[in-house]
Amino acid sequence: MREAYARGANAMEVAREYLGSAENTALATEISYDLQAGQYLKASYEDPGSHQAWITQLGGVLDPFLMPGASILEVGCGDGTTLSGVLDILPDSDRATFAVDLSWSRCHVAKRHLESLGRRVSVAAGDMFRLPFPDDSIDVVFTSHAIEPNGGRDDEALAELLRVTHRYVVLFEPLYEMADAAAQDRMRFHGYVRRLLSAAKAVDADLVEAKLLDFSPNPQNPSGLIVLARGRRSVGNPADGGVSRPGFACPLTFTPLAEAPGCLYSASAGIAYPMMVDVPVLRPEYAVVATALCEQSTGRG
Ligand SMILES: C[S@@+](CC[C@H](N)C(=O)[O-])C[C@H]1O[C@@H](n2cnc3c(N)ncnc32)[C@H](O)[C@@H]1O
């Protein structure tokens, strides 16, 4: 697979063929994006004009929703290039910032990239269909072309993003229902999501905005915007009813995780998740039942 990708083949097609699947399964998505770790970072250096136009546009959209102190999460952060750009445009030293991606390698690249810029971001490998956060815990949750490859799972993705969101979900994704015929053909060919707008209209949240964006990094894959608001809750300052101390949680029980040697650990659930180098793997399939860790840390047993 690596050789085929290195020869210039499309990563998702290589992964689908290798797995013998006609669809973008979770494993095909993970492999295809993992193979691309570091490529978006390289592209952002090679084409700074396009990168700047993208993040300036996103910063402008997110600005009114990101009150001072509001926590933010990017789901499907890739190499962290979009998130780092957004943080440059909307700096706030008090902001709790999180990023997750299915691919560990991309999280690893993102973590190092963000650290090299002095950004304090908690990065973890995680699945958008089972996010490692408690309900209602992050003020603003956004995606940038990350729901895109998960064809057929539009409703599921929105439900999970809304579960963890306190106030706003902002999606920068291709919108099949607003796209022209050529873009729709391409989206069908690549197995992209095709009913995000219908899904957004069906959820229990206010649809604030839905439109195509002016600038798309790839004009063949036009980017759209969907903004969903959850009720009239405040954001940012906990004293005003905002979220206090958001943090990672076990994706099975949603109980809080704390650092323990070599892992993140939920003492109440007795479940640990491995820390690989500098990035925890907070996916349900990597949960380890480890009750002795609790006994060790409390001196019992
Ligand atoms: C097109 S890239 C965009 C990366 C980044 N958001 C950006 O703007 O540069 C899509 C990213 O979404 C991630 N992704 C796709 N499905 C995911 C899932 N189910 N859970 C978490 N991340 C996912 C991929 O691993 C990949 O890094």
mmCIF file of C-alpha atoms and ligand atoms in Angstrom:
data_model
loop_
_atom_site.group_PDB
_atom_site.id
_atom_site.type_symbol
_atom_site.label_atom_id
_atom_site.label_comp_id
_atom_site.label_asym_id
_atom_site.label_seq_id
_atom_site.Cartn_x
_atom_site.Cartn_y
_atom_site.Cartn_z
ATOM 1 C CA MET A 1 0.000 0.000 0.000
ATOM 2 C CA ARG A 2 2.803 2.378 0.905
ATOM 3 C CA GLU A 3 4.487 1.731 -2.427
ATOM 4 C CA ALA A 4 1.279 2.307 -4.385
ATOM 5 C CA TYR A 5 0.666 5.551 -2.490
ATOM 6 C CA ALA A 6 4.290 6.624 -3.030
ATOM 7 C CA ARG A 7 3.785 5.996 -6.774
ATOM 8 C CA GLY A 8 1.008 8.594 -6.707
ATOM 9 C CA ALA A 9 -2.125 6.427 -6.381
ATOM 10 C CA ASN A 10 -5.151 7.842 -4.535
ATOM 11 C CA ALA A 11 -4.738 6.834 -0.868
ATOM 12 C CA MET A 12 -8.405 5.947 -0.280
ATOM 13 C CA GLU A 13 -8.588 3.871 -3.470
ATOM 14 C CA VAL A 14 -5.409 2.026 -2.458
ATOM 15 C CA ALA A 15 -6.829 1.302 1.015
ATOM 16 C CA ARG A 16 -10.242 0.214 -0.337
ATOM 17 C CA GLU A 17 -8.636 -2.106 -2.861
ATOM 18 C CA TYR A 18 -6.307 -3.627 -0.257
ATOM 19 C CA LEU A 19 -9.238 -4.253 2.111
ATOM 20 C CA GLY A 20 -11.459 -5.554 -0.702
ATOM 21 C CA SER A 21 -14.161 -3.009 0.114
ATOM 22 C CA ALA A 22 -16.186 -0.872 -2.279
ATOM 23 C CA GLU A 23 -16.871 1.602 0.532
ATOM 24 C CA ASN A 24 -14.879 3.938 2.785
ATOM 25 C CA THR A 25 -14.894 1.708 5.860
ATOM 26 C CA ALA A 26 -13.448 3.136 9.092
ATOM 27 C CA LEU A 27 -10.273 1.093 8.568
ATOM 28 C CA ALA A 28 -9.884 2.258 4.949
ATOM 29 C CA THR A 29 -10.342 5.860 6.113
ATOM 30 C CA GLU A 30 -7.800 5.416 8.897
ATOM 31 C CA ILE A 31 -5.195 3.807 6.630
ATOM 32 C CA SER A 32 -5.639 6.238 3.759
ATOM 33 C CA TYR A 33 -5.260 9.312 5.959
ATOM 34 C CA ASP A 34 -2.489 7.810 8.050
ATOM 35 C CA LEU A 35 -0.492 7.289 4.839
ATOM 36 C CA GLN A 36 -0.923 11.027 4.195
ATOM 37 C CA ALA A 37 0.434 12.156 7.588
ATOM 38 C CA GLY A 38 2.547 15.281 7.109
ATOM 39 C CA GLN A 39 1.330 15.919 3.548
ATOM 40 C CA TYR A 40 -1.084 18.720 4.441
ATOM 41 C CA LEU A 41 1.621 20.426 6.464
ATOM 42 C CA LYS A 42 3.942 20.223 3.458
ATOM 43 C CA ALA A 43 1.182 21.561 1.196
ATOM 44 C CA SER A 44 0.559 24.505 3.532
ATOM 45 C CA TYR A 45 4.232 25.504 3.166
ATOM 46 C CA GLU A 46 4.266 24.895 -0.588
ATOM 47 C CA ASP A 47 1.088 26.898 -1.264
ATOM 48 C CA PRO A 48 0.911 29.534 1.504
ATOM 49 C CA GLY A 49 -1.590 31.635 -0.463
ATOM 50 C CA SER A 50 -4.241 28.910 -0.516
ATOM 51 C CA HIS A 51 -3.607 28.018 3.132
ATOM 52 C CA GLN A 52 -3.898 31.665 4.179
ATOM 53 C CA ALA A 53 -7.129 32.152 2.210
ATOM 54 C CA TRP A 54 -8.632 29.030 3.832
ATOM 55 C CA ILE A 55 -7.776 29.884 7.431
ATOM 56 C CA THR A 56 -8.690 33.553 7.019
ATOM 57 C CA GLN A 57 -12.113 32.472 5.789
ATOM 58 C CA LEU A 58 -12.546 29.991 8.674
ATOM 59 C CA GLY A 59 -11.308 32.485 11.253
ATOM 60 C CA GLY A 60 -13.870 35.006 10.016
ATOM 61 C CA VAL A 61 -16.696 32.464 10.335
ATOM 62 C CA LEU A 62 -15.643 31.219 13.791
ATOM 63 C CA ASP A 63 -14.879 34.632 15.284
ATOM 64 C CA PRO A 64 -18.451 35.568 16.379
ATOM 65 C CA PHE A 65 -18.941 32.163 18.064
ATOM 66 C CA LEU A 66 -15.636 32.061 19.951
ATOM 67 C CA MET A 67 -16.274 34.282 22.975
ATOM 68 C CA PRO A 68 -13.279 34.963 25.247
ATOM 69 C CA GLY A 69 -12.369 31.789 27.126
ATOM 70 C CA ALA A 70 -14.620 29.564 25.008
ATOM 71 C CA SER A 71 -13.292 26.034 24.629
ATOM 72 C CA ILE A 72 -12.837 24.652 21.118
ATOM 73 C CA LEU A 73 -12.416 21.220 19.554
ATOM 74 C CA GLU A 74 -11.493 20.302 15.988
ATOM 75 C CA VAL A 75 -12.698 16.820 15.086
ATOM 76 C CA GLY A 76 -10.625 15.228 12.308
ATOM 77 C CA CYS A 77 -7.748 17.691 12.769
ATOM 78 C CA GLY A 78 -5.353 16.023 10.303
ATOM 79 C CA ASP A 79 -1.870 17.564 10.550
ATOM 80 C CA GLY A 80 -3.240 20.457 12.636
ATOM 81 C CA THR A 81 -2.697 22.977 9.838
ATOM 82 C CA THR A 82 -6.244 24.353 9.855
ATOM 83 C CA LEU A 83 -6.396 24.495 13.657
ATOM 84 C CA SER A 84 -3.029 26.235 13.982
ATOM 85 C CA GLY A 85 -4.149 28.832 11.439
ATOM 86 C CA VAL A 86 -7.436 29.422 13.255
ATOM 87 C CA LEU A 87 -5.580 29.837 16.563
ATOM 88 C CA ASP A 88 -3.224 32.350 14.919
ATOM 89 C CA ILE A 89 -6.172 34.412 13.734
ATOM 90 C CA LEU A 90 -8.185 34.111 16.960
ATOM 91 C CA PRO A 91 -5.553 33.978 19.733
ATOM 92 C CA ASP A 92 -6.753 33.528 23.325
ATOM 93 C CA SER A 93 -4.353 32.271 25.966
ATOM 94 C CA ASP A 94 -7.268 31.194 28.218
ATOM 95 C CA ARG A 95 -8.857 28.981 25.595
ATOM 96 C CA ALA A 96 -8.961 25.224 26.301
ATOM 97 C CA THR A 97 -8.230 23.711 22.879
ATOM 98 C CA PHE A 98 -8.634 20.084 21.803
ATOM 99 C CA ALA A 99 -8.038 18.153 18.592
ATOM 100 C CA VAL A 100 -8.780 14.544 17.675
ATOM 101 C CA ASP A 101 -8.249 12.465 14.567
ATOM 102 C CA LEU A 102 -8.801 8.816 13.690
ATOM 103 C CA SER A 103 -5.187 8.533 12.521
ATOM 104 C CA TRP A 104 -2.525 8.351 15.234
ATOM 105 C CA SER A 105 0.225 9.432 12.808
ATOM 106 C CA ARG A 106 -1.639 12.578 11.856
ATOM 107 C CA CYS A 107 -2.239 13.386 15.541
ATOM 108 C CA HIS A 108 1.479 12.930 16.167
ATOM 109 C CA VAL A 109 2.330 15.321 13.309
ATOM 110 C CA ALA A 110 -0.341 17.788 14.519
ATOM 111 C CA LYS A 111 0.922 17.711 18.095
ATOM 112 C CA ARG A 112 4.503 18.451 17.055
ATOM 113 C CA HIS A 113 3.379 21.143 14.592
ATOM 114 C CA LEU A 114 1.217 22.920 17.170
ATOM 115 C CA GLU A 115 3.924 22.678 19.842
ATOM 116 C CA SER A 116 6.510 24.125 17.446
ATOM 117 C CA LEU A 117 4.246 27.184 17.185
ATOM 118 C CA GLY A 118 3.884 27.416 20.973
ATOM 119 C CA ARG A 119 0.224 26.360 20.916
ATOM 120 C CA ARG A 120 -1.103 24.438 23.898
ATOM 121 C CA VAL A 121 -3.538 21.942 22.376
ATOM 122 C CA SER A 122 -4.611 18.599 23.845
ATOM 123 C CA VAL A 123 -4.404 16.144 20.931
ATOM 124 C CA ALA A 124 -5.685 12.548 20.952
ATOM 125 C CA ALA A 125 -6.439 9.794 18.494
ATOM 126 C CA GLY A 126 -10.222 9.481 18.591
ATOM 127 C CA ASP A 127 -13.230 8.565 16.470
ATOM 128 C CA MET A 128 -15.856 11.167 15.586
ATOM 129 C CA PHE A 129 -18.536 8.498 16.090
ATOM 130 C CA ARG A 130 -17.475 7.927 19.711
ATOM 131 C CA LEU A 131 -15.733 11.078 20.866
ATOM 132 C CA PRO A 132 -13.594 11.012 24.042
ATOM 133 C CA PHE A 133 -15.483 13.831 25.778
ATOM 134 C CA PRO A 134 -18.421 14.035 28.185
ATOM 135 C CA ASP A 135 -21.804 15.295 26.997
ATOM 136 C CA ASP A 136 -22.203 19.048 26.575
ATOM 137 C CA SER A 137 -18.562 19.761 27.438
ATOM 138 C CA ILE A 138 -17.029 21.891 24.637
ATOM 139 C CA ASP A 139 -18.293 25.338 23.695
ATOM 140 C CA VAL A 140 -17.479 25.242 19.976
ATOM 141 C CA VAL A 141 -16.872 22.069 17.956
ATOM 142 C CA PHE A 142 -15.788 22.307 14.336
ATOM 143 C CA THR A 143 -14.786 20.076 11.453
ATOM 144 C CA SER A 144 -12.949 20.869 8.238
ATOM 145 C CA HIS A 145 -13.481 18.288 5.474
ATOM 146 C CA ALA A 146 -13.409 15.505 8.082
ATOM 147 C CA ILE A 147 -16.980 14.170 7.979
ATOM 148 C CA GLU A 148 -16.488 14.178 4.195
ATOM 149 C CA PRO A 149 -15.164 10.606 3.659
ATOM 150 C CA ASN A 150 -17.690 8.960 6.021
ATOM 151 C CA GLY A 151 -20.354 8.359 3.359
ATOM 152 C CA GLY A 152 -23.747 7.252 4.694
ATOM 153 C CA ARG A 153 -22.987 8.256 8.299
ATOM 154 C CA ASP A 154 -24.177 11.902 8.141
ATOM 155 C CA ASP A 155 -26.828 11.604 10.887
ATOM 156 C CA GLU A 156 -24.559 9.618 13.180
ATOM 157 C CA ALA A 157 -21.749 12.170 12.839
ATOM 158 C CA LEU A 158 -23.994 15.127 13.636
ATOM 159 C CA ALA A 159 -25.567 13.376 16.619
ATOM 160 C CA GLU A 160 -22.153 12.652 18.161
ATOM 161 C CA LEU A 161 -20.767 16.135 17.484
ATOM 162 C CA LEU A 162 -23.858 17.652 19.088
ATOM 163 C CA ARG A 163 -23.600 15.326 22.086
ATOM 164 C CA VAL A 164 -20.278 16.843 23.181
ATOM 165 C CA THR A 165 -21.122 20.418 22.148
ATOM 166 C CA HIS A 166 -22.268 23.009 24.653
ATOM 167 C CA ARG A 167 -23.128 25.734 22.159
ATOM 168 C CA TYR A 168 -22.062 25.695 18.496
ATOM 169 C CA VAL A 169 -21.219 23.062 15.884
ATOM 170 C CA VAL A 170 -19.544 24.597 12.836
ATOM 171 C CA LEU A 171 -19.007 22.355 9.815
ATOM 172 C CA PHE A 172 -16.709 23.286 6.939
ATOM 173 C CA GLU A 173 -17.610 20.373 4.693
ATOM 174 C CA PRO A 174 -18.635 19.742 1.082
ATOM 175 C CA LEU A 175 -22.439 19.963 0.818
ATOM 176 C CA TYR A 176 -23.741 17.530 -1.785
ATOM 177 C CA GLU A 177 -27.229 19.008 -1.636
ATOM 178 C CA MET A 178 -25.898 22.450 -2.703
ATOM 179 C CA ALA A 179 -23.151 21.280 -5.070
ATOM 180 C CA ASP A 180 -23.248 21.394 -8.876
ATOM 181 C CA ALA A 181 -23.517 18.208 -10.943
ATOM 182 C CA ALA A 182 -19.739 17.824 -11.489
ATOM 183 C CA ALA A 183 -18.977 18.127 -7.765
ATOM 184 C CA GLN A 184 -21.817 15.704 -6.951
ATOM 185 C CA ASP A 185 -20.391 13.131 -9.396
ATOM 186 C CA ARG A 186 -16.996 13.451 -7.719
ATOM 187 C CA MET A 187 -18.500 13.100 -4.239
ATOM 188 C CA ARG A 188 -20.379 9.948 -5.273
ATOM 189 C CA PHE A 189 -17.215 8.513 -6.829
ATOM 190 C CA HIS A 190 -15.200 9.106 -3.628
ATOM 191 C CA GLY A 191 -17.921 7.826 -1.276
ATOM 192 C CA TYR A 192 -18.424 11.150 0.508
ATOM 193 C CA VAL A 193 -21.321 12.124 2.776
ATOM 194 C CA ARG A 194 -24.287 13.299 0.690
ATOM 195 C CA ARG A 195 -27.000 14.425 3.039
ATOM 196 C CA LEU A 196 -25.349 16.659 5.635
ATOM 197 C CA LEU A 197 -27.827 19.477 5.043
ATOM 198 C CA SER A 198 -30.864 17.200 5.504
ATOM 199 C CA ALA A 199 -29.219 15.736 8.599
ATOM 200 C CA ALA A 200 -28.595 19.251 9.977
ATOM 201 C CA LYS A 201 -32.264 20.151 9.424
ATOM 202 C CA ALA A 202 -33.393 17.026 11.273
ATOM 203 C CA VAL A 203 -31.344 17.366 14.500
ATOM 204 C CA ASP A 204 -32.554 18.972 17.713
ATOM 205 C CA ALA A 205 -30.573 22.211 17.248
ATOM 206 C CA ASP A 206 -31.089 25.533 15.489
ATOM 207 C CA LEU A 207 -29.745 25.675 11.939
ATOM 208 C CA VAL A 208 -28.111 29.122 11.997
ATOM 209 C CA GLU A 209 -26.518 29.058 8.564
ATOM 210 C CA ALA A 210 -26.014 26.772 5.565
ATOM 211 C CA LYS A 211 -24.259 27.916 2.405
ATOM 212 C CA LEU A 212 -21.385 27.290 0.009
ATOM 213 C CA LEU A 213 -18.196 29.141 0.941
ATOM 214 C CA ASP A 214 -16.451 31.652 -1.329
ATOM 215 C CA PHE A 215 -13.073 29.925 -1.209
ATOM 216 C CA SER A 216 -12.314 26.194 -1.483
ATOM 217 C CA PRO A 217 -8.752 24.819 -1.375
ATOM 218 C CA ASN A 218 -9.813 22.337 -4.065
ATOM 219 C CA PRO A 219 -12.303 23.962 -6.465
ATOM 220 C CA GLN A 220 -13.368 20.486 -7.648
ATOM 221 C CA ASN A 221 -14.539 19.815 -4.098
ATOM 222 C CA PRO A 222 -16.436 22.985 -3.117
ATOM 223 C CA SER A 223 -16.499 23.661 0.626
ATOM 224 C CA GLY A 224 -19.729 24.500 2.398
ATOM 225 C CA LEU A 225 -20.669 25.824 5.817
ATOM 226 C CA ILE A 226 -23.259 24.613 8.315
ATOM 227 C CA VAL A 227 -23.664 26.266 11.717
ATOM 228 C CA LEU A 228 -25.827 24.614 14.374
ATOM 229 C CA ALA A 229 -26.640 26.200 17.754
ATOM 230 C CA ARG A 230 -27.752 24.349 20.852
ATOM 231 C CA GLY A 231 -30.287 26.521 22.657
ATOM 232 C CA ARG A 232 -29.514 29.865 24.196
ATOM 233 C CA ARG A 233 -26.592 28.811 26.361
ATOM 234 C CA SER A 234 -23.679 31.105 27.133
ATOM 235 C CA VAL A 235 -20.133 30.270 26.071
ATOM 236 C CA GLY A 236 -16.732 30.791 27.617
ATOM 237 C CA ASN A 237 -16.839 32.152 31.138
ATOM 238 C CA PRO A 238 -18.117 29.455 33.573
ATOM 239 C CA ALA A 239 -19.414 32.234 35.837
ATOM 240 C CA ASP A 240 -21.926 33.064 33.079
ATOM 241 C CA GLY A 241 -23.012 29.467 32.650
ATOM 242 C CA GLY A 242 -20.215 28.495 30.243
ATOM 243 C CA VAL A 243 -18.411 25.182 30.360
ATOM 244 C CA SER A 244 -15.936 24.685 33.174
ATOM 245 C CA ARG A 245 -12.743 22.655 32.797
ATOM 246 C CA PRO A 246 -13.442 20.529 29.722
ATOM 247 C CA GLY A 247 -11.194 17.484 29.358
ATOM 248 C CA PHE A 248 -10.769 14.048 27.793
ATOM 249 C CA ALA A 249 -13.125 11.273 28.896
ATOM 250 C CA CYS A 250 -13.326 7.523 28.403
ATOM 251 C CA PRO A 251 -15.177 7.009 25.089
ATOM 252 C CA LEU A 252 -17.069 4.030 26.561
ATOM 253 C CA THR A 253 -18.284 5.457 29.877
ATOM 254 C CA PHE A 254 -17.588 9.190 29.374
ATOM 255 C CA THR A 255 -15.985 9.299 32.832
ATOM 256 C CA PRO A 256 -13.000 11.697 33.199
ATOM 257 C CA LEU A 257 -9.507 10.526 32.280
ATOM 258 C CA ALA A 258 -6.380 11.415 34.239
ATOM 259 C CA GLU A 259 -2.725 10.843 33.418
ATOM 260 C CA ALA A 260 -1.175 7.624 34.757
ATOM 261 C CA PRO A 261 2.135 5.983 33.774
ATOM 262 C CA GLY A 262 1.967 5.135 30.053
ATOM 263 C CA CYS A 263 -1.753 5.793 29.752
ATOM 264 C CA LEU A 264 -4.787 7.927 30.453
ATOM 265 C CA TYR A 265 -6.934 6.310 33.095
ATOM 266 C CA SER A 266 -10.510 6.499 34.315
ATOM 267 C CA ALA A 267 -10.309 5.581 37.998
ATOM 268 C CA SER A 268 -14.080 5.312 38.333
ATOM 269 C CA ALA A 269 -14.441 2.974 35.332
ATOM 270 C CA GLY A 270 -11.124 1.111 35.864
ATOM 271 C CA ILE A 271 -10.314 1.561 32.171
ATOM 272 C CA ALA A 272 -7.015 2.727 30.681
ATOM 273 C CA TYR A 273 -6.094 3.973 27.189
ATOM 274 C CA PRO A 274 -2.531 3.707 25.865
ATOM 275 C CA MET A 275 -0.316 6.738 25.458
ATOM 276 C CA MET A 276 1.737 6.193 22.278
ATOM 277 C CA VAL A 277 4.773 8.501 22.402
ATOM 278 C CA ASP A 278 3.038 11.841 22.972
ATOM 279 C CA VAL A 279 -0.515 11.044 21.809
ATOM 280 C CA PRO A 280 -3.126 9.052 23.760
ATOM 281 C CA VAL A 281 -5.238 6.595 21.774
ATOM 282 C CA LEU A 282 -8.766 7.290 23.031
ATOM 283 C CA ARG A 283 -10.704 4.878 20.835
ATOM 284 C CA PRO A 284 -13.098 2.323 22.375
ATOM 285 C CA GLU A 285 -11.362 -0.632 20.702
ATOM 286 C CA TYR A 286 -8.119 0.226 22.572
ATOM 287 C CA ALA A 287 -9.697 0.299 26.057
ATOM 288 C CA VAL A 288 -7.868 -1.851 28.601
ATOM 289 C CA VAL A 289 -9.663 -2.998 31.742
ATOM 290 C CA ALA A 290 -7.035 -2.226 34.392
ATOM 291 C CA THR A 291 -8.609 -2.063 37.830
ATOM 292 C CA ALA A 292 -5.246 -2.784 39.522
ATOM 293 C CA LEU A 293 -4.063 0.612 38.303
ATOM 294 C CA CYS A 294 -6.658 2.187 40.570
ATOM 295 C CA GLU A 295 -5.620 0.018 43.500
ATOM 296 C CA GLN A 296 -1.995 1.006 42.855
ATOM 297 C CA SER A 297 -2.727 4.682 42.679
ATOM 298 C CA THR A 298 -4.881 4.617 45.829
ATOM 299 C CA GLY A 299 -2.514 2.221 47.692
ATOM 300 C CA ARG A 300 -5.237 -0.470 47.988
ATOM 301 C CA GLY A 301 -5.009 -4.089 46.923
HETATM 302 C C1 LIG B 1 -9.416 15.915 4.463
HETATM 303 S S1 LIG B 1 -8.624 15.661 5.999
HETATM 304 C C2 LIG B 1 -8.839 17.246 6.795
HETATM 305 C C3 LIG B 1 -7.878 17.488 7.919
HETATM 306 C C4 LIG B 1 -8.031 18.828 8.652
HETATM 307 N N1 LIG B 1 -9.350 18.968 9.208
HETATM 308 C C5 LIG B 1 -7.683 19.987 7.780
HETATM 309 O O1 LIG B 1 -8.534 20.874 7.606
HETATM 310 O O2 LIG B 1 -6.558 20.031 7.277
HETATM 311 C C6 LIG B 1 -9.830 14.638 6.860
HETATM 312 C C7 LIG B 1 -9.364 14.188 8.222
HETATM 313 O O3 LIG B 1 -10.503 13.644 8.905
HETATM 314 C C8 LIG B 1 -10.088 12.503 9.614
HETATM 315 N N2 LIG B 1 -11.244 11.619 9.846
HETATM 316 C C9 LIG B 1 -12.009 11.014 8.914
HETATM 317 N N3 LIG B 1 -12.931 10.229 9.509
HETATM 318 C C10 LIG B 1 -12.745 10.357 10.848
HETATM 319 C C11 LIG B 1 -13.387 9.792 11.989
HETATM 320 N N4 LIG B 1 -14.368 8.905 11.864
HETATM 321 N N5 LIG B 1 -12.961 10.165 13.213
HETATM 322 C C12 LIG B 1 -11.940 11.051 13.350
HETATM 323 N N6 LIG B 1 -11.279 11.602 12.300
HETATM 324 C C13 LIG B 1 -11.681 11.266 11.052
HETATM 325 C C14 LIG B 1 -9.028 11.863 8.724
HETATM 326 O O4 LIG B 1 -8.203 10.958 9.425
HETATM 327 C C15 LIG B 1 -8.306 13.077 8.174
HETATM 328 O O5 LIG B 1 -7.179 13.423 8.934
#
